[in-house]
């Protein structure tokens, strides 16, 4: 890759830049980046999902987090490598030559991030660069994705786009604005009841939109991607504009008050508006909350796809037990493929909602493990297998983790699993007043582990989209970042875990729907959860003596519900197997 660093340096020289920063994300800031925008991979060869490179005249550095430091070492040469916890890019830059001019592409960084760079490395002269120098030297760059827009019909969306637009328009007015700039593709797709296939795993279109307080929308996408049918669906209040018009259209907002989200939107939008003297006020994306609070139709869709998805996982788990008993040779990849085979039996299943995590033994302890040909383990006796997977269905999105004993579990494995399970049940059974946030409930899932001086280094729950991104906000259950109040209709995961480095990993994940519960004596509204994921929890890993009566009956009722739901769909062997859980 060193010739590519040289190519970039030559391009920087022409722009009078001493350096340039290259983040992993594209201008849509989503979880998955299309090949056409994998600039960091082009420059460094790094294939992970978190990283940032800084190229200066005489040196170059690469920053990632603990998940990827080993991978970065294996994939990258010619860069100093850092774990960003020990050394952030801005800290590193602050130690470089005084007054160096370092460029950045404002489409790839939020205004919030730029301000942080400027504060932390104030000896650097930060320079926005409107045409990315990598693009000018990237030969054989793949074409940008251009999937056709697909309608998400009202049978699944539950609310028409025009109703959604009216609601968002009212929200803009109540915030004292005229216009909001929608920079996040899942918000645009939710608002317009559209989906697409621009990136793997998340069924959206990479596009931006501008919504006016009248409810009119300008959608920035190539016209060729919009069929006549989609055009009719969008109606006359939605105008299709070429992405090339976006800068001019932003400048044309100069008599309007524009609401803009500095924390999630690329700085580029702000700079374009600032140059044209547009009045910009700060505010968060008004689509986020209504998108998170699913309507009754979306919730029914979620329940239905979880019945399909849970059947696949249940049948897979039964198959796995039989295969292990028969002494079949299984690997992390072969069981992940088998699980997908079971999902494909459902005509409603489309594709995975994220890359399956299938981790056996010590690999299960690596939280974001992804089995490759070189790491693929043969599944061994007397170990744990952790499988985290999910599916996209037109009616909803799933995400489930089950941890299974292969052979005989140790006493320690059972003790740790039961601690995680107790936390999972405590969260699933929680009842809380209106206004309670995910961070306030997080301790419920961790309390039994904490009591033993144990913990897990990830959040307890994230929001899940309705045939959209498997990770969405604003709700979250975790020590940090879970400030949004949980509201009825929100879908959130319940996924405590425990990880013993070099030995095994445990995680139990089901999805929950926030619902009203009729317990109020004080006149306030109280909420609780409905667990919609249906797949058995491995009882061979449960130490019954550690469970209270209530926890035992929760577990029994959960398994009875699964057995009853699938009573007509399972074959006799599967039925006998699931009845063993009741
Ligand atoms: Mn999850």
Coordinates of C-alpha atoms and ligand atoms in Angstrom, one line a residue:
X1 CA 0.0 0.0 0.0
X2 CA 3.1 2.3 0.3
X3 CA 2.7 3.3 -3.3
X4 CA -0.8 4.5 -2.5
X5 CA 0.5 6.7 0.4
X6 CA 2.9 8.2 -2.2
X7 CA 0.0 8.8 -4.6
X8 CA -1.9 10.6 -1.9
X9 CA 1.1 12.6 -0.8
X10 CA 1.6 13.8 -4.4
X11 CA -2.1 14.8 -4.5
X12 CA -1.7 16.7 -1.2
X13 CA 1.3 18.6 -2.4
X14 CA -0.8 20.0 -5.3
X15 CA -3.3 21.2 -2.8
X16 CA -0.6 22.7 -0.5
X17 CA -1.6 20.4 2.3
X18 CA 0.9 18.9 4.8
X19 CA -1.4 16.1 5.7
X20 CA -4.9 14.6 5.4
X21 CA -7.1 12.5 7.6
X22 CA -9.0 9.5 6.3
X23 CA -11.9 8.0 8.3
X24 CA -13.5 4.6 7.8
X25 CA -17.0 6.0 7.1
X26 CA -18.6 7.4 4.0
X27 CA -20.7 10.6 3.7
X28 CA -23.8 8.8 5.0
X29 CA -22.2 7.9 8.3
X30 CA -23.8 4.5 8.4
X31 CA -22.6 1.1 9.7
X32 CA -21.9 -0.3 6.2
X33 CA -19.8 1.5 3.6
X34 CA -20.1 0.6 -0.1
X35 CA -16.9 -0.4 -1.9
X36 CA -16.9 2.8 -3.8
X37 CA -16.4 4.8 -0.6
X38 CA -13.9 2.5 1.2
X39 CA -11.2 5.1 1.0
X40 CA -9.5 3.9 4.2
X41 CA -9.3 0.3 2.9
X42 CA -7.9 1.6 -0.4
X43 CA -5.2 3.5 1.4
X44 CA -4.2 1.1 4.1
X45 CA -5.6 -2.4 3.3
X46 CA -7.5 -2.4 6.6
X47 CA -10.8 -4.2 6.3
X48 CA -12.3 -3.6 9.8
X49 CA -15.2 -1.4 10.6
X50 CA -13.5 1.1 13.0
X51 CA -10.4 3.1 12.1
X52 CA -8.9 6.4 10.9
X53 CA -5.6 7.2 9.2
X54 CA -3.6 10.4 9.2
X55 CA -1.0 10.8 6.4
X56 CA 1.6 13.5 6.9
X57 CA 4.6 14.4 4.6
X58 CA 7.1 12.2 6.4
X59 CA 5.0 9.9 8.5
X60 CA 1.6 8.2 8.7
X61 CA -0.4 6.8 11.6
X62 CA -3.4 4.5 11.9
X63 CA -5.9 4.5 14.9
X64 CA -8.4 1.9 15.8
X65 CA -10.0 0.4 19.0
X66 CA -9.2 -2.7 21.0
X67 CA -11.4 -4.9 18.8
X68 CA -9.1 -4.3 15.8
X69 CA -5.6 -3.7 17.0
X70 CA -4.4 -7.2 16.1
X71 CA -6.2 -7.1 12.7
X72 CA -4.6 -3.7 12.0
X73 CA -1.2 -5.1 12.7
X74 CA -1.7 -8.0 10.3
X75 CA -3.2 -5.9 7.5
X76 CA -1.3 -2.6 7.6
X77 CA 2.2 -1.6 6.8
X78 CA 3.8 1.8 6.5
X79 CA 1.7 3.3 9.3
X80 CA 2.4 3.8 13.0
X81 CA -0.4 1.8 14.8
X82 CA -2.3 3.1 17.8
X83 CA -5.2 2.0 20.0
X84 CA -7.3 5.2 20.1
X85 CA -7.9 4.7 23.8
X86 CA -4.2 5.2 24.5
X87 CA -3.7 7.8 21.7
X88 CA -6.4 9.6 19.8
X89 CA -5.6 11.0 16.3
X90 CA -6.0 14.6 17.6
X91 CA -3.6 13.9 20.5
X92 CA -1.1 12.4 18.0
X93 CA -1.5 15.4 15.7
X94 CA -1.0 17.8 18.6
X95 CA 2.5 16.4 19.0
X96 CA 3.4 17.0 15.3
X97 CA 4.9 20.0 13.6
X98 CA 3.6 23.3 14.7
X99 CA 1.4 25.0 12.0
X100 CA 1.1 22.0 9.7
X101 CA -1.9 22.3 7.3
X102 CA -4.0 19.2 7.7
X103 CA -6.9 18.7 5.4
X104 CA -10.1 16.8 5.9
X105 CA -13.1 16.1 3.7
X106 CA -16.1 17.8 5.4
X107 CA -18.5 15.2 3.9
X108 CA -16.9 12.5 6.1
X109 CA -16.8 14.2 9.5
X110 CA -19.5 15.8 11.7
X111 CA -19.2 19.4 12.7
X112 CA -19.0 18.1 16.3
X113 CA -15.9 16.0 15.4
X114 CA -14.2 18.9 13.6
X115 CA -14.7 21.1 16.6
X116 CA -13.1 18.4 18.8
X117 CA -10.1 18.1 16.4
X118 CA -9.7 21.9 16.4
X119 CA -9.8 22.1 20.2
X120 CA -7.5 19.2 20.8
X121 CA -4.9 19.9 18.2
X122 CA -4.9 23.7 18.0
X123 CA -1.3 23.9 16.8
X124 CA -2.5 22.4 13.5
X125 CA -4.1 24.5 10.8
X126 CA -7.2 22.5 9.9
X127 CA -8.3 22.9 6.3
X128 CA -11.6 21.7 4.8
X129 CA -11.1 20.2 1.3
X130 CA -14.1 20.0 -0.8
X131 CA -12.9 17.5 -3.3
X132 CA -11.4 14.4 -1.7
X133 CA -7.7 14.0 -2.9
X134 CA -8.0 10.2 -2.6
X135 CA -10.8 10.2 -5.2
X136 CA -8.4 12.0 -7.6
X137 CA -5.8 9.3 -7.5
X138 CA -8.0 6.2 -6.9
X139 CA -7.7 4.1 -10.0
X140 CA -10.4 1.5 -10.9
X141 CA -12.6 2.9 -8.2
X142 CA -15.9 0.8 -8.0
X143 CA -19.0 2.5 -9.1
X144 CA -21.3 4.0 -6.3
X145 CA -24.3 1.7 -5.5
X146 CA -27.4 2.6 -7.4
X147 CA -30.1 0.1 -6.3
X148 CA -33.7 0.8 -7.3
X149 CA -35.9 2.4 -4.7
X150 CA -38.5 -0.1 -3.3
X151 CA -41.8 0.9 -1.7
X152 CA -42.3 -0.2 1.9
X153 CA -46.1 -0.7 1.6
X154 CA -48.6 0.6 4.1
X155 CA -49.3 -3.0 5.2
X156 CA -45.9 -3.0 6.7
X157 CA -45.2 0.7 7.3
X158 CA -48.6 1.2 9.1
X159 CA -48.6 4.9 8.3
X160 CA -48.5 6.8 5.0
X161 CA -45.6 8.9 4.1
X162 CA -47.8 12.0 3.8
X163 CA -49.0 11.5 7.4
X164 CA -45.4 11.1 8.5
X165 CA -44.4 14.2 6.6
X166 CA -47.2 16.3 8.2
X167 CA -46.1 15.2 11.6
X168 CA -42.4 16.0 11.0
X169 CA -43.5 19.4 9.5
X170 CA -45.4 20.2 12.7
X171 CA -42.3 19.2 14.7
X172 CA -40.2 21.6 12.6
X173 CA -42.6 24.4 13.2
X174 CA -42.7 23.7 17.0
X175 CA -38.9 24.0 17.1
X176 CA -39.1 27.4 15.4
X177 CA -37.6 26.3 12.1
X178 CA -38.6 26.3 8.4
X179 CA -36.6 23.3 7.1
X180 CA -34.7 20.3 8.3
X181 CA -31.8 18.6 6.5
X182 CA -32.1 14.8 6.6
X183 CA -28.6 13.4 6.3
X184 CA -29.3 10.0 7.6
X185 CA -30.5 7.4 5.1
X186 CA -32.7 5.5 7.5
X187 CA -34.6 8.6 8.4
X188 CA -35.2 9.4 4.8
X189 CA -36.3 5.9 4.0
X190 CA -38.6 5.8 7.1
X191 CA -40.2 9.1 6.2
X192 CA -40.8 8.2 2.6
X193 CA -41.7 4.6 3.1
X194 CA -38.9 3.5 0.8
X195 CA -36.2 0.9 1.1
X196 CA -33.3 -0.1 -1.1
X197 CA -30.3 -2.4 -1.4
X198 CA -27.3 0.0 -1.6
X199 CA -25.3 -1.7 1.2
X200 CA -25.4 -5.3 2.6
X201 CA -27.5 -6.0 5.7
X202 CA -29.3 -2.7 5.9
X203 CA -32.1 -2.3 3.4
X204 CA -31.9 1.4 2.7
X205 CA -31.0 3.9 0.0
X206 CA -27.9 6.1 0.4
X207 CA -29.5 9.4 0.0
X208 CA -30.3 12.8 1.6
X209 CA -33.4 14.9 1.7
X210 CA -34.6 18.3 2.7
X211 CA -38.1 18.6 4.4
X212 CA -39.9 21.9 4.6
X213 CA -42.4 23.0 7.2
X214 CA -45.1 22.6 4.6
X215 CA -44.3 18.9 4.5
X216 CA -42.8 19.1 1.0
X217 CA -39.6 17.1 0.5
X218 CA -36.7 17.3 -1.9
X219 CA -35.2 13.9 -2.3
X220 CA -31.6 13.8 -3.6
X221 CA -31.1 10.6 -5.6
X222 CA -30.5 9.8 -9.3
X223 CA -33.8 9.8 -11.2
X224 CA -32.9 6.5 -12.8
X225 CA -33.3 4.8 -9.5
X226 CA -37.0 5.9 -9.1
X227 CA -39.5 3.9 -11.2
X228 CA -42.8 5.3 -12.3
X229 CA -44.5 3.3 -9.6
X230 CA -42.2 4.7 -6.9
X231 CA -42.7 8.2 -8.3
X232 CA -46.5 7.8 -8.0
X233 CA -46.1 6.5 -4.5
X234 CA -44.1 9.6 -3.5
X235 CA -46.7 11.9 -5.0
X236 CA -46.4 15.6 -6.0
X237 CA -45.1 16.8 -2.6
X238 CA -41.8 14.9 -3.1
X239 CA -39.5 16.3 -5.7
X240 CA -36.6 14.1 -7.0
X241 CA -33.4 16.2 -7.3
X242 CA -30.1 15.2 -8.6
X243 CA -27.4 14.9 -5.8
X244 CA -25.4 17.4 -7.9
X245 CA -28.0 20.1 -7.0
X246 CA -27.7 19.7 -3.3
X247 CA -25.0 22.4 -2.7
X248 CA -27.0 25.0 -4.7
X249 CA -30.2 24.0 -3.0
X250 CA -28.7 24.4 0.4
X251 CA -27.5 27.9 -0.6
X252 CA -31.0 28.7 -1.8
X253 CA -32.3 28.3 1.7
X254 CA -31.0 31.7 2.7
X255 CA -34.3 33.2 3.8
X256 CA -35.2 30.1 5.9
X257 CA -34.4 29.0 9.4
X258 CA -32.7 25.6 8.9
X259 CA -32.5 23.0 11.7
X260 CA -29.3 21.0 11.5
X261 CA -28.0 18.2 13.7
X262 CA -24.3 18.9 14.4
X263 CA -23.7 15.6 16.1
X264 CA -24.8 13.3 13.3
X265 CA -24.7 15.3 10.1
X266 CA -21.6 15.9 8.0
X267 CA -20.0 19.3 8.4
X268 CA -20.2 19.8 4.7
X269 CA -23.9 20.7 4.9
X270 CA -23.1 23.4 7.5
X271 CA -20.3 24.9 5.5
X272 CA -22.4 25.1 2.4
X273 CA -25.2 26.9 4.3
X274 CA -22.8 29.1 6.2
X275 CA -21.1 30.3 3.0
X276 CA -24.6 31.3 1.7
X277 CA -25.5 33.0 5.0
X278 CA -28.3 30.6 5.7
X279 CA -29.7 30.9 9.3
X280 CA -28.9 27.5 10.9
X281 CA -30.1 26.4 14.4
X282 CA -29.1 23.2 16.1
X283 CA -31.7 20.5 16.6
X284 CA -31.9 16.7 16.4
X285 CA -33.4 14.7 13.6
X286 CA -37.2 14.9 14.1
X287 CA -37.7 11.4 12.4
X288 CA -35.7 9.6 15.1
X289 CA -38.3 9.3 17.8
X290 CA -41.4 8.5 15.7
X291 CA -39.2 6.0 13.8
X292 CA -38.2 4.4 17.1
X293 CA -41.7 4.2 18.5
X294 CA -43.2 1.6 16.2
X295 CA -46.9 1.8 15.3
X296 CA -49.3 -1.1 15.9
X297 CA -48.8 -2.4 12.3
X298 CA -45.0 -2.3 12.6
X299 CA -45.2 -4.0 16.0
X300 CA -47.4 -6.8 14.6
X301 CA -44.9 -7.2 11.8
X302 CA -42.1 -7.4 14.3
X303 CA -44.0 -10.1 16.2
X304 CA -44.7 -12.1 13.1
X305 CA -41.1 -12.1 11.7
X306 CA -39.9 -13.1 15.2
X307 CA -42.2 -16.1 15.0
X308 CA -40.6 -17.0 11.7
X309 CA -37.1 -16.2 12.8
X310 CA -37.5 -18.0 16.2
X311 CA -38.8 -21.2 14.4
X312 CA -35.6 -21.2 12.4
X313 CA -33.4 -20.7 15.4
X314 CA -35.3 -23.3 17.5
X315 CA -35.0 -25.9 14.8
X316 CA -31.3 -25.1 14.3
X317 CA -30.7 -25.5 18.0
X318 CA -32.4 -28.9 18.0
X319 CA -30.4 -29.9 14.9
X320 CA -27.2 -28.8 16.6
X321 CA -27.8 -30.9 19.7
X322 CA -28.4 -34.0 17.5
X323 CA -25.4 -33.2 15.3
X324 CA -23.2 -32.9 18.4
X325 CA -24.6 -36.1 19.9
X326 CA -23.9 -37.9 16.6
X327 CA -20.3 -36.7 16.7
X328 CA -20.5 -34.7 13.4
X329 CA -17.6 -32.5 12.5
X330 CA -18.8 -29.0 12.9
X331 CA -17.1 -25.7 12.5
X332 CA -18.0 -22.1 13.4
X333 CA -18.7 -21.4 9.8
X334 CA -20.6 -24.6 9.0
X335 CA -23.0 -24.0 11.9
X336 CA -23.5 -20.4 10.8
X337 CA -24.3 -21.6 7.3
X338 CA -26.7 -24.2 8.7
X339 CA -28.5 -21.6 10.8
X340 CA -29.0 -19.5 7.6
X341 CA -30.4 -22.6 5.8
X342 CA -33.1 -22.9 8.5
X343 CA -33.9 -19.1 8.1
X344 CA -34.2 -19.5 4.3
X345 CA -37.0 -22.1 4.8
X346 CA -39.3 -19.1 5.6
X347 CA -40.5 -17.4 2.4
X348 CA -40.4 -14.1 4.2
X349 CA -36.7 -14.2 5.0
X350 CA -34.6 -11.9 2.9
X351 CA -31.0 -11.8 4.2
X352 CA -28.9 -11.4 7.4
X353 CA -29.3 -8.1 9.3
X354 CA -25.6 -8.2 10.1
X355 CA -22.7 -10.7 9.7
X356 CA -23.3 -13.7 12.0
X357 CA -21.0 -14.1 15.0
X358 CA -20.3 -17.7 15.6
X359 CA -17.7 -18.1 18.3
X360 CA -16.6 -21.4 19.9
X361 CA -14.5 -21.6 23.0
X362 CA -12.0 -18.8 23.2
X363 CA -13.4 -17.1 20.0
X364 CA -16.7 -16.6 21.9
X365 CA -14.8 -14.3 24.3
X366 CA -14.0 -11.9 21.4
X367 CA -17.1 -9.7 21.5
X368 CA -17.1 -8.7 17.8
X369 CA -15.6 -11.9 16.5
X370 CA -16.2 -12.8 12.9
X371 CA -15.0 -16.3 11.8
X372 CA -12.8 -16.3 8.7
X373 CA -11.2 -19.2 6.9
X374 CA -8.0 -18.7 9.0
X375 CA -9.7 -18.4 12.4
X376 CA -12.5 -21.0 11.8
X377 CA -12.5 -23.4 14.7
X378 CA -13.7 -27.0 14.7
X379 CA -16.3 -27.1 17.4
X380 CA -14.8 -29.0 20.3
X381 CA -16.3 -31.1 23.1
X382 CA -17.0 -29.5 26.5
X383 CA -17.0 -25.9 25.2
X384 CA -19.5 -23.1 24.7
X385 CA -20.7 -21.9 21.3
X386 CA -22.0 -18.3 21.1
X387 CA -24.1 -17.4 18.1
X388 CA -25.4 -13.9 17.4
X389 CA -27.3 -13.5 14.2
X390 CA -30.4 -11.8 12.7
X391 CA -32.5 -11.5 9.7
X392 CA -34.1 -8.9 7.5
X393 CA -37.8 -9.5 6.6
X394 CA -40.1 -6.9 5.0
X395 CA -42.2 -6.9 8.2
X396 CA -39.2 -6.3 10.5
X397 CA -35.7 -6.9 11.6
X398 CA -34.4 -9.6 14.1
X399 CA -31.3 -9.9 16.3
X400 CA -30.8 -12.9 18.6
X401 CA -27.9 -14.4 20.6
X402 CA -28.0 -17.9 22.1
X403 CA -25.1 -19.6 23.9
X404 CA -25.1 -23.4 23.8
X405 CA -23.2 -26.0 25.7
X406 CA -21.3 -28.4 23.5
X407 CA -20.8 -31.6 25.6
X408 CA -20.6 -31.1 29.4
X409 CA -20.3 -27.5 30.7
X410 CA -18.0 -26.8 33.7
X411 CA -19.4 -25.6 37.0
X412 CA -17.9 -22.2 36.2
X413 CA -19.6 -22.0 32.9
X414 CA -22.9 -22.7 34.5
X415 CA -22.4 -20.2 37.3
X416 CA -21.5 -17.4 34.8
X417 CA -24.3 -18.3 32.4
X418 CA -26.8 -18.3 35.2
X419 CA -25.6 -14.8 36.4
X420 CA -26.1 -13.5 32.8
X421 CA -29.5 -15.2 32.6
X422 CA -30.7 -13.7 35.9
X423 CA -29.8 -10.2 34.6
X424 CA -31.6 -11.0 31.3
X425 CA -34.7 -12.0 33.2
X426 CA -34.5 -9.0 35.6
X427 CA -34.5 -6.6 32.6
X428 CA -37.2 -8.5 30.8
X429 CA -39.5 -8.3 33.8
X430 CA -38.7 -4.7 34.7
X431 CA -41.6 -2.2 35.3
X432 CA -40.7 1.5 35.4
X433 CA -42.4 4.9 35.3
X434 CA -42.7 7.0 32.2
X435 CA -39.5 9.0 31.6
X436 CA -37.2 6.2 32.7
X437 CA -34.1 5.9 30.4
X438 CA -32.2 2.9 29.3
X439 CA -29.2 3.9 31.3
X440 CA -31.3 3.8 34.5
X441 CA -32.3 0.2 33.8
X442 CA -28.8 -1.0 32.7
X443 CA -27.9 -2.0 36.3
X444 CA -30.8 -4.5 36.4
X445 CA -28.9 -6.6 33.8
X446 CA -25.5 -6.3 35.5
X447 CA -26.3 -6.6 39.2
X448 CA -25.7 -10.3 39.6
X449 CA -22.4 -10.1 37.8
X450 CA -21.3 -7.0 39.7
X451 CA -22.0 -8.8 43.0
X452 CA -19.2 -11.3 42.0
X453 CA -16.9 -8.6 40.7
X454 CA -17.7 -9.4 37.1
X455 CA -18.9 -7.2 34.2
X456 CA -19.2 -7.0 30.4
X457 CA -17.6 -4.4 28.2
X458 CA -20.6 -3.5 25.9
X459 CA -24.0 -2.0 26.1
X460 CA -27.0 -4.0 27.3
X461 CA -29.4 -3.0 24.6
X462 CA -29.8 -1.1 21.4
X463 CA -32.8 0.0 19.4
X464 CA -33.8 -2.1 16.3
X465 CA -35.4 -0.8 13.1
X466 CA -38.4 -2.0 11.3
X467 CA -36.9 -3.6 8.1
X468 CA -34.1 -1.0 8.5
X469 CA -30.9 -0.8 10.5
X470 CA -30.4 -3.5 13.2
X471 CA -28.9 -0.7 15.3
X472 CA -30.9 2.5 15.7
X473 CA -31.5 5.2 18.3
X474 CA -32.3 7.2 20.2
X475 CA -33.0 4.6 22.9
X476 CA -30.2 2.5 24.3
X477 CA -29.6 0.5 27.5
X478 CA -26.1 1.0 28.7
X479 CA -23.8 2.7 31.2
X480 CA -23.4 5.6 28.7
X481 CA -25.4 7.1 26.0
X482 CA -28.8 5.7 27.1
X483 CA -30.4 9.0 28.1
X484 CA -33.4 8.8 25.9
X485 CA -36.6 7.8 27.8
X486 CA -38.0 4.4 26.9
X487 CA -41.4 4.9 25.2
X488 CA -44.2 2.5 24.2
X489 CA -43.6 0.8 20.8
X490 CA -39.8 1.1 21.0
X491 CA -37.9 -2.1 20.3
X492 CA -34.8 -2.7 22.2
X493 CA -32.4 -5.6 22.7
X494 CA -31.7 -7.3 26.0
X495 CA -28.2 -8.7 25.7
X496 CA -26.1 -9.1 28.8
X497 CA -23.1 -11.3 28.6
X498 CA -19.9 -12.4 30.2
X499 CA -16.5 -13.1 28.6
X500 CA -13.7 -15.1 30.0
X501 CA -10.6 -14.3 27.8
X502 CA -9.1 -17.3 26.1
X503 CA -11.8 -19.6 27.4
X504 CA -15.4 -18.7 26.5
X505 CA -18.0 -16.1 25.9
X506 CA -21.7 -16.0 27.1
X507 CA -24.4 -13.7 25.8
X508 CA -28.2 -14.1 25.9
X509 CA -30.0 -11.7 23.6
X510 CA -33.7 -11.3 22.9
X511 CA -35.6 -8.3 21.6
X512 CA -38.1 -6.4 23.8
X513 CA -41.0 -4.2 23.0
X514 CA -41.8 -1.4 25.4
X515 CA -45.5 -1.5 26.4
X516 CA -47.9 0.1 28.8
X517 CA -48.6 -1.9 32.0
X518 CA -51.7 -1.4 34.1
X519 CA -50.0 -1.1 37.5
X520 CA -50.4 2.6 38.2
X521 CA -51.6 3.5 41.7
X522 CA -50.1 7.0 41.5
X523 CA -51.8 8.1 38.3
X524 CA -48.5 8.0 36.4
X525 CA -48.0 5.8 33.3
X526 CA -45.9 2.7 33.9
X527 CA -44.1 0.7 31.2
X528 CA -42.7 -2.8 31.0
X529 CA -41.4 -5.1 28.3
X530 CA -42.7 -7.8 26.0
X531 CA -40.1 -10.3 24.9
X532 CA -40.8 -11.0 21.2
X533 CA -37.8 -13.3 20.4
X534 CA -38.8 -17.0 20.6
X535 CA -36.0 -19.5 20.9
X536 CA -35.0 -21.7 23.8
X537 CA -32.3 -20.9 26.4
X538 CA -29.9 -23.7 27.1
X539 CA -31.0 -25.3 30.4
X540 CA -27.9 -27.4 30.6
X541 CA -26.1 -24.2 31.4
X542 CA -28.5 -23.1 34.2
X543 CA -27.7 -23.7 37.8
X544 CA -31.3 -24.1 39.2
X545 CA -30.2 -23.5 42.7
X546 CA -29.2 -19.9 41.8
X547 CA -32.7 -19.0 40.4
X548 CA -35.5 -17.6 42.5
X549 CA -39.0 -19.1 42.1
X550 CA -40.0 -16.1 40.0
X551 CA -37.0 -16.5 37.7
X552 CA -37.7 -20.3 37.3
X553 CA -41.3 -19.7 36.4
X554 CA -40.4 -16.9 33.9
X555 CA -38.1 -19.4 32.2
X556 CA -40.7 -22.1 32.2
X557 CA -43.4 -19.9 30.8
X558 CA -41.0 -18.6 28.2
X559 CA -40.3 -22.2 27.0
X560 CA -44.0 -23.1 27.2
X561 CA -44.8 -20.2 25.0
X562 CA -42.2 -21.3 22.4
X563 CA -43.5 -24.9 22.5
X564 CA -47.1 -23.7 22.1
X565 CA -46.3 -21.3 19.3
X566 CA -44.5 -23.9 17.2
X567 CA -46.7 -27.0 18.1
X568 CA -47.9 -27.5 14.6
X569 CA -44.7 -26.6 12.8
X570 CA -42.1 -28.8 14.5
X571 CA -41.6 -32.5 13.6
X572 CA -41.9 -35.1 16.3
X573 CA -38.2 -35.1 17.1
X574 CA -38.2 -31.3 17.4
X575 CA -41.4 -31.4 19.5
X576 CA -39.9 -33.9 22.0
X577 CA -36.8 -31.8 22.2
X578 CA -38.6 -28.5 22.9
X579 CA -40.9 -30.2 25.4
X580 CA -37.8 -31.1 27.3
X581 CA -37.4 -27.3 28.1
X582 CA -40.9 -27.1 29.7
Ligands
LIG1 MN1 -27.8 -7.0 19.2

